[in-house]
């Protein structure tokens, strides 16, 4: 079956109350022809820089497939910038898909500075509380 992506919606990384807040903008998604891959492009705006953990969901009226098989600007350690991209292998994550319109939601959580102890694991602070250098 062919995977069809319809409406695309943008959710921000934080409430838009000031221009300096980190946010996700300009989300664009399309199915790559003759595949079940979905390419998503977005802008991650963060005037203060930093690194972010980017995630996404695709929702239809009665289904929300799990987004696991992804390559590109996705997951931890994504730097802000225009035209960030990732590709979701919908065929791998959702082999019994159906045609329809979906809402794509891209979110970004700011990562605190530190050292990640292992992939997907917790972060260790760069400095002890009250210290001025590592």
CSV table of C-alpha atoms in Angstrom, one decimal:
chain,number,residue,atom,x,y,z
A,1,UNK,CA,0.0,0.0,0.0
A,2,UNK,CA,1.1,3.5,-0.6
A,3,UNK,CA,1.7,5.8,2.4
A,4,UNK,CA,0.1,9.2,1.9
A,5,UNK,CA,1.0,12.2,3.9
A,6,UNK,CA,-1.5,15.0,4.1
A,7,UNK,CA,-1.7,18.0,6.3
A,8,UNK,CA,1.4,19.2,8.1
A,9,UNK,CA,1.3,21.1,11.4
A,10,UNK,CA,4.0,22.9,13.2
A,11,UNK,CA,4.4,22.7,17.0
A,12,UNK,CA,7.0,24.8,18.7
A,13,UNK,CA,9.8,23.8,21.0
A,14,UNK,CA,8.4,26.3,23.5
A,15,UNK,CA,5.6,28.8,23.9
A,16,UNK,CA,6.0,31.7,21.4
A,17,UNK,CA,6.0,34.5,23.9
A,18,UNK,CA,9.3,36.2,22.9
A,19,UNK,CA,11.4,36.2,19.8
A,20,UNK,CA,14.3,34.7,21.7
A,21,UNK,CA,12.5,31.4,22.6
A,22,UNK,CA,13.7,28.3,20.8
A,23,UNK,CA,11.2,27.0,18.3
A,24,UNK,CA,10.5,24.7,15.4
A,25,UNK,CA,9.2,26.5,12.3
A,26,UNK,CA,8.5,25.9,8.6
A,27,UNK,CA,7.9,22.1,8.8
A,28,UNK,CA,7.5,20.5,5.4
A,29,UNK,CA,6.9,16.8,4.8
A,30,UNK,CA,6.6,14.7,1.7
A,31,UNK,CA,6.5,11.0,0.8
A,32,UNK,CA,9.6,10.1,-1.3
A,33,UNK,CA,8.2,8.8,-4.6
A,34,UNK,CA,7.9,5.0,-5.0
A,35,UNK,CA,8.9,4.4,-1.4
A,36,UNK,CA,7.3,4.4,2.1
A,37,UNK,CA,9.9,6.9,3.3
A,38,UNK,CA,8.8,10.3,4.5
A,39,UNK,CA,11.2,13.2,4.2
A,40,UNK,CA,10.7,16.0,6.8
A,41,UNK,CA,12.4,19.4,6.7
A,42,UNK,CA,12.2,22.0,9.4
A,43,UNK,CA,13.9,25.1,10.8
A,44,UNK,CA,15.2,24.9,14.4
A,45,UNK,CA,15.5,28.5,15.6
A,46,UNK,CA,17.4,29.1,18.8
A,47,UNK,CA,19.0,32.5,19.1
A,48,UNK,CA,21.1,31.3,22.1
A,49,UNK,CA,22.4,28.2,20.4
A,50,UNK,CA,22.7,24.9,22.3
A,51,UNK,CA,21.8,21.4,21.3
A,52,UNK,CA,18.4,19.9,21.1
A,53,UNK,CA,16.7,16.5,21.1
A,54,UNK,CA,14.4,16.4,18.1
A,55,UNK,CA,11.4,14.0,17.9
A,56,UNK,CA,8.4,13.6,15.6
A,57,UNK,CA,5.0,12.0,15.5
A,58,UNK,CA,2.6,11.2,12.6
A,59,UNK,CA,-1.1,11.1,13.6
A,60,UNK,CA,-4.3,10.1,11.8
A,61,UNK,CA,-7.8,9.9,13.3
A,62,UNK,CA,-7.4,6.4,14.6
A,63,UNK,CA,-3.7,5.6,14.5
A,64,UNK,CA,-0.4,7.0,15.7
A,65,UNK,CA,2.5,4.9,14.4
A,66,UNK,CA,5.7,4.8,16.4
A,67,UNK,CA,8.5,6.7,14.8
A,68,UNK,CA,11.7,4.6,15.3
A,69,UNK,CA,13.6,4.1,12.1
A,70,UNK,CA,14.9,7.6,11.3
A,71,UNK,CA,18.0,9.1,9.7
A,72,UNK,CA,19.2,12.7,9.6
A,73,UNK,CA,18.7,15.6,12.0
A,74,UNK,CA,16.7,13.7,14.6
A,75,UNK,CA,17.3,12.5,18.1
A,76,UNK,CA,19.9,14.0,20.5
A,77,UNK,CA,22.6,16.5,19.6
A,78,UNK,CA,20.8,18.5,16.9
A,79,UNK,CA,22.2,22.0,16.4
A,80,UNK,CA,19.9,24.9,15.5
A,81,UNK,CA,19.7,25.9,11.8
A,82,UNK,CA,17.5,26.3,8.7
A,83,UNK,CA,16.5,23.3,6.5
A,84,UNK,CA,17.3,20.6,9.0
A,85,UNK,CA,16.0,17.2,7.6
A,86,UNK,CA,15.3,13.7,8.5
A,87,UNK,CA,13.8,10.7,6.7
A,88,UNK,CA,11.4,8.3,8.5
A,89,UNK,CA,11.2,4.8,7.1
A,90,UNK,CA,7.4,4.4,7.6
A,91,UNK,CA,7.5,1.0,5.8
A,92,UNK,CA,9.8,-0.4,8.5
A,93,UNK,CA,8.0,1.1,11.5
A,94,UNK,CA,4.5,0.6,10.2
A,95,UNK,CA,4.3,-2.1,7.5
A,96,UNK,CA,0.5,-2.4,7.6
A,97,UNK,CA,-0.1,1.3,6.9
A,98,UNK,CA,-3.2,2.7,5.2
A,99,UNK,CA,-3.7,5.6,2.9
A,100,UNK,CA,-4.9,8.8,4.5
A,101,UNK,CA,-4.0,12.3,5.7
A,102,UNK,CA,-1.7,12.6,8.7
A,103,UNK,CA,-0.6,15.4,10.9
A,104,UNK,CA,3.2,15.6,11.3
A,105,UNK,CA,4.4,17.1,14.6
A,106,UNK,CA,8.1,18.0,15.1
A,107,UNK,CA,9.3,18.9,18.6
A,108,UNK,CA,12.7,19.9,20.0
A,109,UNK,CA,13.7,19.8,23.6
A,110,UNK,CA,16.8,21.8,24.7
A,111,UNK,CA,19.5,19.6,26.1
A,112,UNK,CA,21.3,20.8,29.1
A,113,UNK,CA,25.1,21.1,28.9
A,114,UNK,CA,26.9,18.1,30.1
A,115,UNK,CA,28.4,14.8,29.0
A,116,UNK,CA,26.0,12.0,28.0
A,117,UNK,CA,27.1,8.8,29.9
A,118,UNK,CA,25.9,6.5,27.1
A,119,UNK,CA,23.7,6.9,24.0
A,120,UNK,CA,20.1,7.6,25.1
A,121,UNK,CA,21.3,7.7,28.8
A,122,UNK,CA,21.5,10.5,31.3
A,123,UNK,CA,23.8,13.5,31.2
A,124,UNK,CA,26.5,14.3,33.7
A,125,UNK,CA,27.0,17.9,34.6
A,126,UNK,CA,30.2,19.6,33.2
A,127,UNK,CA,30.8,21.2,36.6
A,128,UNK,CA,29.9,20.6,40.2
A,129,UNK,CA,27.3,22.9,41.7
A,130,UNK,CA,28.9,26.2,42.6
A,131,UNK,CA,32.1,25.5,40.6
A,132,UNK,CA,33.2,28.1,38.0
A,133,UNK,CA,35.1,25.6,35.7
A,134,UNK,CA,35.0,21.9,35.0
